[in-house]
Amino acid sequence: MSNVKPQTLGTVMNNIYFKSRKTPNELVLHAGQKQYNEINVIVSNAYKNKKLPHSNPFLVQAFIKQVVNRHDNIDNMKFTRQGKILFTTKDPLCAVQLLSLTKFMETDISTDVIWENICSRFLIFDIPVNTPLEELAKEIQEKNDMDVIEMRRFLKQNLVKDMSPVLITVLGTTIPDEIKIWFINQKIQHFIDRPRQCTKCHSLAHASRICDRTNVCFLCGEEHVGPCQGPEKCINCKGLHNAKSTSCPAYIKEGKILEFKCRNHITTSEARRVYHLQNMKYSEVVKSPPASAELQNTVTLKFEALLQSVNEKFESLIQSVNEKFEKQTAIFAEMLHKTIESIMQNMYKIIVQS
């Protein structure tokens, strides 16, 4: 009998969490067979509390050309505010070469991929809780041509249920409306994070683990001991409600940002930047009159000016015609008067002679 253990798809924790055994390099190479926009590799100092030295971009390029032979496929490089370097490429092999780096210009480094750019997350419902997650991952991969990266079962504490939803992360930025498991066409639902809130200062902009502020009351937003006596005031939007209200404009805006992040496969910070940029442009458009209105105003003004000019020229023409007509009339009257006078004189001579 063989003592070789069957190869597993990944590690499982208490049948609640599953993670693929494939390395980041393997997953990135597999991503090349899926649909995505770009791969972003983040390079950080190996010591998490330190930043990478901000080197001359020319020297960085020279170094990368020495250690990454597919460097021509790097589309962009930028230094982040967190003291890291972000490389963007569409080439999985180039991304793997960047991920394999352990030193960056004499500095020990760690590398990782921004998984949001090349992955999708979705929920499936009514999965029996006694179904091993590894078996579920195998079923999904074999029946749907998907690479499962992670799975998480949602179970509420102190609540016994036979079925539960499962959150699944797969490679690729496009997912179908349904997947097939156990002969069943299972409907899926895009997973969109709910806004997360710091438990210390109740801000929606950061997590509790990186908060350096003091604890405040979520009701009034102030520091105090004992029951809150002050009026409710939100620290996020300054409105007259507590900071945990789901009707808060800041909470609603953060929800829209997270939805934008999910549907466009970008990071939260990038989604927030694009969202604010779009809203800024929209507000500028709203403040300024529409182009059609400006065009209409211009046409109206030009038409009125043209009409006034035509009226002035027409009045001048009429005046000129009237003046000429009056002169011609006067000349005609004078000629008529002389003619009549001549006729009368001739008639008088004839009468006298006869």
Short mmCIF file of C-alpha atoms in Angstrom, two decimals:
data_model
loop_
_atom_site.label_atom_id
_atom_site.label_comp_id
_atom_site.label_asym_id
_atom_site.label_seq_id
_atom_site.Cartn_x
_atom_site.Cartn_y
_atom_site.Cartn_z
CA MET A 1 0.00 0.00 0.00
CA SER A 2 1.33 3.42 -0.94
CA ASN A 3 2.12 5.84 1.89
CA VAL A 4 1.90 8.87 -0.41
CA LYS A 5 -0.82 11.24 0.80
CA PRO A 6 -3.26 12.56 -1.81
CA GLN A 7 -2.38 16.05 -2.98
CA THR A 8 -4.71 18.65 -1.52
CA LEU A 9 -6.03 21.76 -3.22
CA GLY A 10 -5.27 23.96 -0.24
CA THR A 11 -5.38 24.47 3.50
CA VAL A 12 -8.64 24.38 5.46
CA MET A 13 -9.34 25.85 8.89
CA ASN A 14 -12.29 24.37 10.82
CA ASN A 15 -14.19 23.93 7.55
CA ILE A 16 -14.77 27.70 7.64
CA TYR A 17 -11.81 29.00 5.65
CA PHE A 18 -10.05 27.53 2.60
CA LYS A 19 -6.95 28.86 0.86
CA SER A 20 -5.38 27.53 -2.33
CA ARG A 21 -2.01 25.86 -1.92
CA LYS A 22 -0.75 27.56 -5.09
CA THR A 23 1.92 30.20 -4.59
CA PRO A 24 1.33 33.81 -5.67
CA ASN A 25 3.65 33.20 -8.64
CA GLU A 26 1.59 30.20 -9.77
CA LEU A 27 -1.66 32.11 -9.38
CA VAL A 28 -0.34 35.06 -11.39
CA LEU A 29 0.74 32.72 -14.18
CA HIS A 30 -2.73 31.13 -14.14
CA ALA A 31 -4.25 34.62 -14.27
CA GLY A 32 -2.70 34.97 -17.72
CA GLN A 33 -5.34 32.51 -18.95
CA LYS A 34 -8.18 34.63 -17.54
CA GLN A 35 -9.51 38.09 -18.30
CA TYR A 36 -8.04 41.10 -16.47
CA ASN A 37 -6.92 44.65 -17.19
CA GLU A 38 -3.53 44.81 -15.51
CA ILE A 39 -1.34 43.23 -12.85
CA ASN A 40 0.03 45.48 -10.10
CA VAL A 41 3.05 44.30 -8.11
CA ILE A 42 3.83 46.16 -4.90
CA VAL A 43 7.42 46.22 -3.61
CA SER A 44 7.87 46.99 0.11
CA ASN A 45 10.70 47.14 2.61
CA ALA A 46 11.13 43.74 4.26
CA TYR A 47 10.87 45.55 7.60
CA LYS A 48 7.24 46.68 7.70
CA ASN A 49 7.92 49.74 9.83
CA LYS A 50 10.43 51.10 7.30
CA LYS A 51 9.98 52.66 3.88
CA LEU A 52 11.95 52.01 0.73
CA PRO A 53 14.58 54.68 0.02
CA HIS A 54 13.24 57.14 -2.56
CA SER A 55 15.80 56.49 -5.29
CA ASN A 56 16.43 58.29 -8.55
CA PRO A 57 14.01 56.80 -11.15
CA PHE A 58 16.93 56.53 -13.60
CA LEU A 59 18.82 54.29 -11.14
CA VAL A 60 15.68 52.27 -10.43
CA GLN A 61 15.22 51.66 -14.14
CA ALA A 62 18.85 50.61 -14.52
CA PHE A 63 18.49 48.14 -11.64
CA ILE A 64 15.22 46.67 -12.96
CA LYS A 65 16.75 46.18 -16.40
CA GLN A 66 19.47 44.07 -14.80
CA VAL A 67 17.19 41.77 -12.78
CA VAL A 68 13.99 41.59 -14.89
CA ASN A 69 14.61 40.45 -18.45
CA ARG A 70 10.99 41.20 -19.44
CA HIS A 71 11.29 44.81 -18.24
CA ASP A 72 9.99 46.10 -21.60
CA ASN A 73 6.54 44.89 -20.50
CA ILE A 74 6.43 47.22 -17.48
CA ASP A 75 3.73 49.80 -18.28
CA ASN A 76 4.19 52.08 -15.28
CA MET A 77 6.11 52.59 -12.06
CA LYS A 78 5.28 54.95 -9.22
CA PHE A 79 6.34 55.65 -5.65
CA THR A 80 3.47 55.44 -3.17
CA ARG A 81 2.91 57.66 -0.15
CA GLN A 82 3.48 54.59 2.04
CA GLY A 83 7.09 54.35 0.90
CA LYS A 84 6.56 51.50 -1.56
CA ILE A 85 6.99 51.08 -5.31
CA LEU A 86 4.15 49.96 -7.54
CA PHE A 87 4.85 48.29 -10.88
CA THR A 88 2.09 47.85 -13.47
CA THR A 89 2.21 45.30 -16.27
CA LYS A 90 -0.08 43.19 -18.40
CA ASP A 91 2.48 40.40 -18.76
CA PRO A 92 2.16 37.58 -16.16
CA LEU A 93 5.79 36.48 -16.69
CA CYS A 94 7.04 40.02 -16.05
CA ALA A 95 4.90 40.15 -12.90
CA VAL A 96 6.33 36.83 -11.68
CA GLN A 97 9.88 38.08 -12.20
CA LEU A 98 9.08 41.16 -10.11
CA LEU A 99 7.46 38.99 -7.43
CA SER A 100 10.60 36.84 -7.26
CA LEU A 101 12.82 39.75 -6.21
CA THR A 102 14.23 39.60 -2.67
CA LYS A 103 16.49 42.66 -2.86
CA PHE A 104 15.92 46.08 -4.35
CA MET A 105 19.11 48.11 -4.76
CA GLU A 106 20.75 46.66 -1.63
CA THR A 107 17.51 46.79 0.40
CA ASP A 108 15.76 43.62 1.57
CA ILE A 109 12.22 43.63 0.23
CA SER A 110 8.93 41.77 0.22
CA THR A 111 6.63 41.66 -2.79
CA ASP A 112 2.94 41.04 -3.31
CA VAL A 113 0.20 41.39 -5.89
CA ILE A 114 -2.81 43.68 -5.59
CA TRP A 115 -5.29 40.84 -5.90
CA GLU A 116 -8.29 43.11 -6.47
CA ASN A 117 -6.97 43.81 -10.00
CA ILE A 118 -7.02 40.17 -11.12
CA CYS A 119 -9.69 38.51 -8.95
CA SER A 120 -13.45 38.45 -8.44
CA ARG A 121 -15.47 37.67 -5.33
CA PHE A 122 -18.98 36.30 -5.21
CA LEU A 123 -21.42 34.61 -2.85
CA ILE A 124 -23.26 31.32 -3.24
CA PHE A 125 -26.07 30.46 -0.86
CA ASP A 126 -27.62 27.42 0.80
CA ILE A 127 -24.46 25.33 0.92
CA PRO A 128 -24.70 22.47 3.47
CA VAL A 129 -22.45 23.26 6.44
CA ASN A 130 -21.20 19.67 6.55
CA THR A 131 -19.78 19.96 3.01
CA PRO A 132 -15.96 20.11 3.20
CA LEU A 133 -14.75 23.35 1.66
CA GLU A 134 -11.99 21.54 -0.21
CA GLU A 135 -14.58 19.32 -1.92
CA LEU A 136 -16.62 22.40 -2.80
CA ALA A 137 -13.51 24.08 -4.27
CA LYS A 138 -12.75 20.98 -6.33
CA GLU A 139 -16.35 20.82 -7.61
CA ILE A 140 -16.31 24.49 -8.62
CA GLN A 141 -12.94 24.23 -10.38
CA GLU A 142 -13.77 21.06 -12.31
CA LYS A 143 -17.28 22.03 -13.42
CA ASN A 144 -16.71 25.73 -14.19
CA ASP A 145 -13.10 26.17 -15.34
CA MET A 146 -12.34 28.44 -12.39
CA ASP A 147 -9.26 28.84 -10.19
CA VAL A 148 -10.44 29.15 -6.59
CA ILE A 149 -8.08 31.22 -4.44
CA GLU A 150 -10.02 31.50 -1.19
CA MET A 151 -13.34 30.45 0.31
CA ARG A 152 -14.97 31.59 3.52
CA ARG A 153 -18.11 30.19 5.08
CA PHE A 154 -20.37 32.65 6.90
CA LEU A 155 -21.57 31.19 10.20
CA LYS A 156 -23.16 33.22 12.97
CA GLN A 157 -22.08 32.44 16.49
CA ASN A 158 -24.53 30.54 18.72
CA LEU A 159 -26.75 29.86 15.72
CA VAL A 160 -27.01 26.30 14.43
CA LYS A 161 -27.98 26.08 10.76
CA ASP A 162 -27.82 23.34 8.15
CA MET A 163 -27.08 25.76 5.31
CA SER A 164 -24.82 28.77 5.00
CA PRO A 165 -23.56 31.22 2.36
CA VAL A 166 -19.96 30.88 1.16
CA LEU A 167 -17.77 33.72 -0.11
CA ILE A 168 -15.55 32.61 -3.00
CA THR A 169 -12.55 34.38 -4.54
CA VAL A 170 -11.51 33.28 -8.05
CA LEU A 171 -8.98 34.40 -10.63
CA GLY A 172 -10.20 36.68 -13.40
CA THR A 173 -12.30 39.83 -13.47
CA THR A 174 -15.35 38.36 -15.19
CA ILE A 175 -17.74 35.88 -13.61
CA PRO A 176 -20.93 34.28 -14.96
CA ASP A 177 -24.44 34.77 -13.58
CA GLU A 178 -24.44 31.19 -12.28
CA ILE A 179 -22.09 28.26 -11.70
CA LYS A 180 -22.72 24.54 -11.78
CA ILE A 181 -22.26 22.42 -8.66
CA TRP A 182 -23.76 18.96 -8.04
CA PHE A 183 -25.85 19.14 -11.24
CA ILE A 184 -27.36 22.40 -9.97
CA ASN A 185 -27.10 25.71 -11.78
CA GLN A 186 -26.37 27.83 -8.73
CA LYS A 187 -27.09 31.57 -8.93
CA ILE A 188 -24.26 33.74 -7.67
CA GLN A 189 -24.14 37.26 -6.28
CA HIS A 190 -21.35 39.82 -6.53
CA PHE A 191 -19.85 40.43 -3.10
CA ILE A 192 -19.66 44.09 -2.13
CA ASP A 193 -18.06 44.99 1.19
CA ARG A 194 -19.99 47.03 3.69
CA PRO A 195 -18.22 50.16 4.93
CA ARG A 196 -15.87 49.34 7.79
CA GLN A 197 -15.67 51.67 10.74
CA CYS A 198 -12.89 52.32 13.23
CA THR A 199 -14.00 51.20 16.69
CA LYS A 200 -11.88 53.91 18.37
CA CYS A 201 -12.75 57.15 16.59
CA HIS A 202 -15.61 55.74 14.42
CA SER A 203 -14.11 57.13 11.22
CA LEU A 204 -14.99 55.43 7.94
CA ALA A 205 -11.59 56.25 6.43
CA HIS A 206 -9.35 53.76 8.25
CA ALA A 207 -9.27 50.56 10.32
CA SER A 208 -8.90 50.41 14.09
CA ARG A 209 -5.46 48.74 13.92
CA ILE A 210 -3.86 51.83 12.34
CA CYS A 211 -5.82 54.46 14.28
CA ASP A 212 -3.67 56.81 16.36
CA ARG A 213 -6.56 58.84 17.75
CA THR A 214 -8.15 58.65 21.18
CA ASN A 215 -11.41 56.84 21.86
CA VAL A 216 -14.51 58.97 21.36
CA CYS A 217 -18.23 58.43 21.91
CA PHE A 218 -20.04 57.26 18.78
CA LEU A 219 -23.14 59.21 19.83
CA CYS A 220 -21.74 62.71 20.28
CA GLY A 221 -18.22 62.36 18.85
CA GLU A 222 -16.60 63.69 22.04
CA GLU A 223 -14.33 62.21 24.71
CA HIS A 224 -16.11 61.58 28.00
CA VAL A 225 -16.59 59.05 30.79
CA GLY A 226 -19.97 57.54 31.64
CA PRO A 227 -23.28 57.69 29.78
CA CYS A 228 -23.51 60.20 26.95
CA GLN A 229 -25.38 63.37 27.90
CA GLY A 230 -24.78 65.46 24.79
CA PRO A 231 -26.78 65.73 21.57
CA GLU A 232 -26.02 63.28 18.78
CA LYS A 233 -23.42 64.46 16.28
CA CYS A 234 -21.74 62.37 13.58
CA ILE A 235 -17.96 62.74 13.37
CA ASN A 236 -18.00 61.80 9.68
CA CYS A 237 -20.55 64.22 8.21
CA LYS A 238 -21.21 66.49 11.25
CA GLY A 239 -24.93 65.68 10.95
CA LEU A 240 -27.39 65.37 13.83
CA HIS A 241 -27.16 61.58 14.17
CA ASN A 242 -24.72 59.11 15.70
CA ALA A 243 -21.67 57.84 13.84
CA LYS A 244 -23.14 54.35 13.35
CA SER A 245 -26.21 55.51 11.45
CA THR A 246 -26.57 53.72 8.09
CA SER A 247 -28.49 56.73 6.74
CA CYS A 248 -25.42 58.95 7.22
CA PRO A 249 -24.41 60.60 3.90
CA ALA A 250 -20.76 59.68 4.55
CA TYR A 251 -21.72 56.02 5.12
CA ILE A 252 -23.80 55.96 1.92
CA LYS A 253 -20.94 57.55 -0.05
CA GLU A 254 -18.47 54.99 1.32
CA GLY A 255 -20.85 52.20 0.26
CA LYS A 256 -20.90 53.58 -3.29
CA ILE A 257 -17.10 53.73 -3.31
CA LEU A 258 -16.86 50.08 -2.25
CA GLU A 259 -19.36 49.07 -4.92
CA PHE A 260 -17.31 50.98 -7.50
CA LYS A 261 -14.22 49.14 -6.24
CA CYS A 262 -15.90 45.75 -6.59
CA ARG A 263 -17.29 46.28 -10.07
CA ASN A 264 -14.07 47.78 -11.46
CA HIS A 265 -11.56 45.48 -9.69
CA ILE A 266 -9.45 48.24 -8.18
CA THR A 267 -8.19 49.03 -4.69
CA THR A 268 -10.22 51.00 -2.18
CA SER A 269 -7.85 53.99 -2.33
CA GLU A 270 -8.01 54.05 -6.15
CA ALA A 271 -11.81 53.73 -6.07
CA ARG A 272 -12.03 56.62 -3.60
CA ARG A 273 -9.75 58.78 -5.78
CA VAL A 274 -11.70 58.08 -8.99
CA TYR A 275 -15.06 58.54 -7.23
CA HIS A 276 -14.06 61.93 -5.84
CA LEU A 277 -12.62 62.97 -9.21
CA GLN A 278 -15.84 62.02 -11.00
CA ASN A 279 -17.97 63.89 -8.48
CA MET A 280 -15.71 66.95 -8.67
CA LYS A 281 -16.07 67.04 -12.46
CA TYR A 282 -19.83 66.57 -12.13
CA SER A 283 -20.13 69.45 -9.65
CA GLU A 284 -18.13 71.69 -11.97
CA VAL A 285 -20.47 70.81 -14.82
CA VAL A 286 -23.51 71.52 -12.66
CA LYS A 287 -22.14 74.89 -11.59
CA SER A 288 -21.38 76.01 -15.15
CA PRO A 289 -24.19 76.54 -17.69
CA PRO A 290 -24.62 73.70 -20.18
CA ALA A 291 -22.88 74.04 -23.53
CA SER A 292 -26.24 73.99 -25.31
CA ALA A 293 -27.46 76.91 -23.19
CA GLU A 294 -24.30 78.87 -23.92
CA LEU A 295 -24.71 78.17 -27.64
CA GLN A 296 -28.36 79.22 -27.52
CA ASN A 297 -27.46 82.47 -25.74
CA THR A 298 -24.75 83.20 -28.33
CA VAL A 299 -27.10 82.50 -31.24
CA THR A 300 -29.82 84.69 -29.68
CA LEU A 301 -27.45 87.61 -29.15
CA LYS A 302 -26.05 87.35 -32.68
CA PHE A 303 -29.56 87.07 -34.16
CA GLU A 304 -30.74 90.14 -32.23
CA ALA A 305 -27.68 92.10 -33.41
CA LEU A 306 -28.27 90.99 -36.99
CA LEU A 307 -31.97 91.90 -36.77
CA GLN A 308 -31.14 95.34 -35.40
CA SER A 309 -28.61 95.90 -38.20
CA VAL A 310 -31.18 94.85 -40.83
CA ASN A 311 -33.80 97.15 -39.30
CA GLU A 312 -31.39 100.08 -39.31
CA LYS A 313 -30.43 99.44 -42.94
CA PHE A 314 -34.08 99.02 -43.93
CA GLU A 315 -35.05 102.29 -42.24
CA SER A 316 -32.12 104.03 -43.95
CA LEU A 317 -33.23 102.61 -47.30
CA ILE A 318 -36.82 103.76 -46.78
CA GLN A 319 -35.63 107.20 -45.78
CA SER A 320 -33.44 107.41 -48.89
CA VAL A 321 -36.30 106.23 -51.13
CA ASN A 322 -38.65 108.74 -49.53
CA GLU A 323 -36.20 111.56 -50.08
CA LYS A 324 -35.72 110.60 -53.75
CA PHE A 325 -39.47 110.16 -54.19
CA GLU A 326 -40.12 113.61 -52.72
CA LYS A 327 -37.54 115.17 -55.08
CA GLN A 328 -39.01 113.36 -58.10
CA THR A 329 -42.52 114.37 -57.06
CA ALA A 330 -41.46 118.01 -56.74
CA ILE A 331 -39.82 117.95 -60.18
CA PHE A 332 -42.89 116.27 -61.72
CA ALA A 333 -45.22 118.80 -60.07
CA GLU A 334 -43.15 121.67 -61.38
CA MET A 335 -43.11 120.20 -64.90
CA LEU A 336 -46.85 119.59 -64.75
CA HIS A 337 -47.43 123.13 -63.55
CA LYS A 338 -45.35 124.57 -66.43
CA THR A 339 -47.12 122.35 -68.98
CA ILE A 340 -50.59 123.38 -67.80
CA GLU A 341 -49.53 126.99 -67.75
CA SER A 342 -48.25 126.73 -71.36
CA ILE A 343 -51.49 125.05 -72.51
CA MET A 344 -53.58 127.74 -70.86
CA GLN A 345 -51.58 130.49 -72.56
CA ASN A 346 -51.96 128.85 -75.96
CA MET A 347 -55.72 128.41 -75.48
CA TYR A 348 -56.02 132.08 -74.47
CA LYS A 349 -54.22 133.21 -77.67
CA ILE A 350 -56.51 131.07 -79.83
CA ILE A 351 -59.62 132.50 -78.19
CA VAL A 352 -58.39 136.10 -78.58
CA GLN A 353 -57.51 135.67 -82.26
CA SER A 354 -60.84 134.15 -83.09
#
